[in-house]
Short mmCIF file of C-alpha atoms in Angstrom, two decimals:
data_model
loop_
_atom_site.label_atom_id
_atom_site.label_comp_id
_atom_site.label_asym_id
_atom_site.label_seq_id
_atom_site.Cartn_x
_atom_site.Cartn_y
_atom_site.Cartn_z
CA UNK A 28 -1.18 7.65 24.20
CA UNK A 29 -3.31 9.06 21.30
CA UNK A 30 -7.27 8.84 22.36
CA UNK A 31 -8.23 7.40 19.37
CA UNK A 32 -5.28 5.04 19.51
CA UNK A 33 -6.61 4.31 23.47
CA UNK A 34 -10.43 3.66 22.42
CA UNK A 35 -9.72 1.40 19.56
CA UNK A 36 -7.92 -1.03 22.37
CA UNK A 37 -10.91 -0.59 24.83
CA UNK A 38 -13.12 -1.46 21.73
CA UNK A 39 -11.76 -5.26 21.84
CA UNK A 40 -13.02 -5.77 25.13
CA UNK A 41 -15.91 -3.28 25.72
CA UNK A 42 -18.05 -4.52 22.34
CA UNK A 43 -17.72 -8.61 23.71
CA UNK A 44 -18.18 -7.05 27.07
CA UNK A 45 -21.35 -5.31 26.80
CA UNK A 46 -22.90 -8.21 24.37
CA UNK A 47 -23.07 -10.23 27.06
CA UNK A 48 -24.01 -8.00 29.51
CA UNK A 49 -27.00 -7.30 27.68
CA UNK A 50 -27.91 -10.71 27.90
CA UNK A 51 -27.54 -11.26 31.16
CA UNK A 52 -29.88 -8.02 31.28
CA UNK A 53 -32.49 -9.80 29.02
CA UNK A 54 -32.58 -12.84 31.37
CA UNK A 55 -35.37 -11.27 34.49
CA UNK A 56 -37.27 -11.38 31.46
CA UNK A 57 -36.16 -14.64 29.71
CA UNK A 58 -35.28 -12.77 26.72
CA UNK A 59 -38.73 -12.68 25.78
CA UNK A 60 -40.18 -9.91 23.54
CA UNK A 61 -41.46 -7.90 26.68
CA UNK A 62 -40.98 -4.34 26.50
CA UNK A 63 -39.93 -2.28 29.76
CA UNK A 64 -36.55 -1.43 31.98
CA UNK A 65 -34.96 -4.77 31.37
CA UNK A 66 -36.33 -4.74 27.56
CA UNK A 67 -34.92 -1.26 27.58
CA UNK A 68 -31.19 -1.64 29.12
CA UNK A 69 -30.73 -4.78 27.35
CA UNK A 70 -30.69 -3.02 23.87
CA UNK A 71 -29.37 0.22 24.93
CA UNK A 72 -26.52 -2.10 26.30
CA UNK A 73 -26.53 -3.38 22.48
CA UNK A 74 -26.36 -0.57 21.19
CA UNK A 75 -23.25 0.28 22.86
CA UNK A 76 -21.65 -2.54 22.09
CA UNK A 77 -22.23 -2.48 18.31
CA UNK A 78 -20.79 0.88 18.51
CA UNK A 79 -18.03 -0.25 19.90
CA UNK A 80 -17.55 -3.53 17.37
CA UNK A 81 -17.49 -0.41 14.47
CA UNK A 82 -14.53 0.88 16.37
CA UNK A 83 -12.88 -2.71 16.59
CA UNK A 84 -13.85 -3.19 13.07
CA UNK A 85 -11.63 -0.17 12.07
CA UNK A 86 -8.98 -0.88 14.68
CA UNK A 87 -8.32 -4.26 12.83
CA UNK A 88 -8.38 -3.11 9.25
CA UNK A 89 -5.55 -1.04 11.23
CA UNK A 90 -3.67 -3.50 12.10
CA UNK A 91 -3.43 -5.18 8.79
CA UNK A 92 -1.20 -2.03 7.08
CA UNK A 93 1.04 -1.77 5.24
CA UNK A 94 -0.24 -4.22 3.25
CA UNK A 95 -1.21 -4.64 -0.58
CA UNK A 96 -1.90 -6.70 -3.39
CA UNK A 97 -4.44 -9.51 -2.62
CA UNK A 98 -4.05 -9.23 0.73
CA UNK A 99 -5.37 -5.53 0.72
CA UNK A 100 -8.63 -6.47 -1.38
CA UNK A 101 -9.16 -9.75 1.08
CA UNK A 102 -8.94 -7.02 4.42
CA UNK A 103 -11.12 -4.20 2.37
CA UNK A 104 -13.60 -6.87 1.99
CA UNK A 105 -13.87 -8.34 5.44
CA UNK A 106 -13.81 -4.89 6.95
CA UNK A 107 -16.42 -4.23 4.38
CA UNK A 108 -18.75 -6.86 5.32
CA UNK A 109 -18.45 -6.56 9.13
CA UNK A 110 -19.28 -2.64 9.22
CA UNK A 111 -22.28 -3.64 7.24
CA UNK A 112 -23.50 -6.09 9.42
CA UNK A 113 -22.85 -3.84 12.37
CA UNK A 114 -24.96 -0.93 10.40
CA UNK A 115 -27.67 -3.46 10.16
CA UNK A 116 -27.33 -4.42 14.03
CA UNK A 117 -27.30 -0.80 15.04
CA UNK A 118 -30.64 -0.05 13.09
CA UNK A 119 -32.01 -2.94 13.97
CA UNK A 120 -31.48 -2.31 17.78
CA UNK A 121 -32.72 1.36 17.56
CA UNK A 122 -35.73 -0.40 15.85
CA UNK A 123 -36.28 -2.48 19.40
CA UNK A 124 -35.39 0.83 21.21
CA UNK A 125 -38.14 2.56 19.71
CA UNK A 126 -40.73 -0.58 19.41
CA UNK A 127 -39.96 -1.26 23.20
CA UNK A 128 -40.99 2.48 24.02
CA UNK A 129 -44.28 2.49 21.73
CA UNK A 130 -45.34 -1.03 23.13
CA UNK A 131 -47.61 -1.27 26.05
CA UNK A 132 -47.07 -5.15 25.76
CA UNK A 133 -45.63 -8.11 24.56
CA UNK A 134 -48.15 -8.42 22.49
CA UNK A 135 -48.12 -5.02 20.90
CA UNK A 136 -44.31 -5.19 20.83
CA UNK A 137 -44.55 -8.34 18.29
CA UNK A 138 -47.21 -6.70 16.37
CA UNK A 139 -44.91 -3.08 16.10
CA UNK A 140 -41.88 -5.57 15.28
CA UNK A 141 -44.03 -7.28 12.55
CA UNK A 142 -44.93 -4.45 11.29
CA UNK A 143 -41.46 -3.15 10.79
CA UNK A 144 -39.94 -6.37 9.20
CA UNK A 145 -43.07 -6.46 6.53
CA UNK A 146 -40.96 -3.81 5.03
CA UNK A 147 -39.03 -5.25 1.61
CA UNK A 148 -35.51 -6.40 2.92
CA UNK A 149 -35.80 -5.16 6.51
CA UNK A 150 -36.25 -8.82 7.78
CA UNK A 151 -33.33 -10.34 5.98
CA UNK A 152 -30.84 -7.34 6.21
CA UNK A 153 -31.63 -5.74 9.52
CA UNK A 154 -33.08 -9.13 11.96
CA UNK A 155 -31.82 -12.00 9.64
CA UNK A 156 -28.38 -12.82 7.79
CA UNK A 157 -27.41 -9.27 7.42
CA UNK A 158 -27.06 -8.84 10.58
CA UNK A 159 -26.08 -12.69 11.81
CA UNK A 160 -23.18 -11.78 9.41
CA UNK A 161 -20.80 -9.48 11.73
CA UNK A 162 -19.57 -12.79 13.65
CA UNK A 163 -18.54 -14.11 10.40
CA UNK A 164 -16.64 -11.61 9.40
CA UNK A 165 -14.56 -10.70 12.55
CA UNK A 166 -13.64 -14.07 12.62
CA UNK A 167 -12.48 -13.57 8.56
CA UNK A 168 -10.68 -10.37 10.29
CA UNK A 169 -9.12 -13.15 12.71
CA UNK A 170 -8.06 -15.27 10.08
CA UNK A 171 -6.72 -12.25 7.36
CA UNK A 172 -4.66 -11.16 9.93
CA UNK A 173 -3.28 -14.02 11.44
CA UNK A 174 -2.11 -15.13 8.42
CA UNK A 175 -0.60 -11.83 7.38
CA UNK A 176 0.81 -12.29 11.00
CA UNK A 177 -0.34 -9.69 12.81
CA UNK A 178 -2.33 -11.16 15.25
CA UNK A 179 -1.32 -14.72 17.05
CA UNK A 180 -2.91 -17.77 15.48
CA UNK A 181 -4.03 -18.37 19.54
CA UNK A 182 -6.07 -15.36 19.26
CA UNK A 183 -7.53 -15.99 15.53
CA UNK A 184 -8.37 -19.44 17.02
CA UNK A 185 -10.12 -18.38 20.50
CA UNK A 186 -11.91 -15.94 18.15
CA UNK A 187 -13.07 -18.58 16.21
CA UNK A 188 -14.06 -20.76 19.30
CA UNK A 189 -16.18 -18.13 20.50
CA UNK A 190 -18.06 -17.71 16.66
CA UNK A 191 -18.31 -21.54 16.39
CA UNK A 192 -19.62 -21.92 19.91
CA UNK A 193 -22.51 -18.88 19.55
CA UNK A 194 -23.43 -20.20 16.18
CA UNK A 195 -24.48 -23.89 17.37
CA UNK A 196 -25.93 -23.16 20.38
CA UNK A 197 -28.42 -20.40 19.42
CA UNK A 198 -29.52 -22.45 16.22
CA UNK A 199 -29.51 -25.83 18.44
CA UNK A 200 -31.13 -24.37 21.73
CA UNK A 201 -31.84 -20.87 21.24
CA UNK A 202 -30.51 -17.57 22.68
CA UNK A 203 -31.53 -17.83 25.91
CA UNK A 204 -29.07 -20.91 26.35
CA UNK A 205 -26.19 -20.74 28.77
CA UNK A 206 -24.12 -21.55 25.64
CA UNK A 207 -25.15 -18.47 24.06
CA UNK A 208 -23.22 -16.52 27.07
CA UNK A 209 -20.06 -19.18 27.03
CA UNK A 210 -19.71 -18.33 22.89
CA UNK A 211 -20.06 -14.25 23.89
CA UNK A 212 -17.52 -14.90 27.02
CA UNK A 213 -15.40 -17.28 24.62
CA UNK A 214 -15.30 -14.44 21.67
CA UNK A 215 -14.53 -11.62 24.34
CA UNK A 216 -11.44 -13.44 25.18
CA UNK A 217 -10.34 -13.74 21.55
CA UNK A 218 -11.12 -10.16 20.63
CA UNK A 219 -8.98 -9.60 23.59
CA UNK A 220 -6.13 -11.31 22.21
CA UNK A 221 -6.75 -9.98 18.59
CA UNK A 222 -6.37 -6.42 20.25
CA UNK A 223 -2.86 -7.24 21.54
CA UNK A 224 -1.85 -7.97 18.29
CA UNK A 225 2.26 -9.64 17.99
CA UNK A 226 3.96 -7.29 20.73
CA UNK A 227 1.32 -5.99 23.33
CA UNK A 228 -1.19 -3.96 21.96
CA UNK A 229 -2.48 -1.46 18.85
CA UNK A 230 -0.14 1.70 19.89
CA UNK A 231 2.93 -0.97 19.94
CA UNK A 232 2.17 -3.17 17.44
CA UNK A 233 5.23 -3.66 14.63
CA UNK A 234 3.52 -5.11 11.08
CA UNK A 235 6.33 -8.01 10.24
CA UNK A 236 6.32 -8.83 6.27
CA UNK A 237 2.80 -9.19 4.67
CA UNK A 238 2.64 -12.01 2.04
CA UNK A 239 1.72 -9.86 -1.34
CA UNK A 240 -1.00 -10.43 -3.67
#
């Protein structure tokens, strides 16, 4: 099997993976702003994984060809949008990286993080919608290709599950809630599924007839 072809099916499973491994790794510390080894491995964890959600990004824009029309500008924009939000998730997570080095504290940590989002469009981009965006658009990814039939409306809908499910529970109880974890375990199911695609997996997978724009 091609390498490339070989890492773009681990990235289905080892971006969902290592999200919520890093917050297991943020829980010694209650996934409070507290810089040191768990602050540390939590983000580096991140890091990973966002990497990793680039290569799954690219992998499913993949598995949308041939296709053309208004179908082609719908996946163009999706992809679009989710390897923005994942630029804005890996900056902001080398951000922490560094903060969590320079920080002798918690309290110095906040005041380095302030700092940092004081700059014009850092907060919104990099810690706010920008990059809250990504889960929306892999689960537009989900949808595009389920419906150019790709992927298996099961998987599109377990992928949605797992959005829906982080979504309420860290704006109803936070992202330290168990919920948080069920959403990331939900979603790393459905990414799972997504990276099978119709017949087994991205090296096998057989586009059927795209609907045309």
């Amino acid at each position: 099997m091609n390498p490339a072809t070989r890492l773009a099916q681990i990235s289905f499973t080892a971006g969902p993976a290592a999200l919520l491994a890093g917050w297991f790794l943020m829980r010694p510390i209650h996934g409070d702003l507290e810089p040191g080894l768990w602050w540390t491995a939590a983000h580096a964890v991140w890091l990973a994984a966002f990497v990793m959600f680039g290569l799954m990004t690219l992998a499913m824009r993949g598995l949308a060809e041939p296709v053309t029309g208004g179908a082609r500008v719908a996946v163009e924009v999706v992809t679009g949008l989710a390897l923005f939000s994942v630029a804005a998730n890996l900056t902001q997570l080398v951000i922490d990286l560094y903060t969590g080095f320079a920080a002798v504290d918690g309290e110095a940590l906040r005041g380095l993080l302030d700092d940092v989002k004081a700059y014009p469009g850092v907060e919104p981009v990099v810690y706010g919608p920008g990059a809250q965006l990504f889960y929306a658009a892999v689960l537009a990814q989900a949808i595009v290709l389920a419906v150019l039939r790709r992927v298996t409306p099961v998987s599109a809908a377990v992928t949605a599950g797992g959005v829906v499910l982080l979504a309420v529970a860290t704006f109803e109880e936070g992202r330290s809630s168990a919920l948080v974890a069920l959403g990331m375990a939900v979603l790393w199911l459905g990414t799972l599924l997504l990276g099978r695609g119709r017949s087994g997996g991205l090296g096998a997978a057989a586009p059927s007839p795209s609907p045309q724009g």
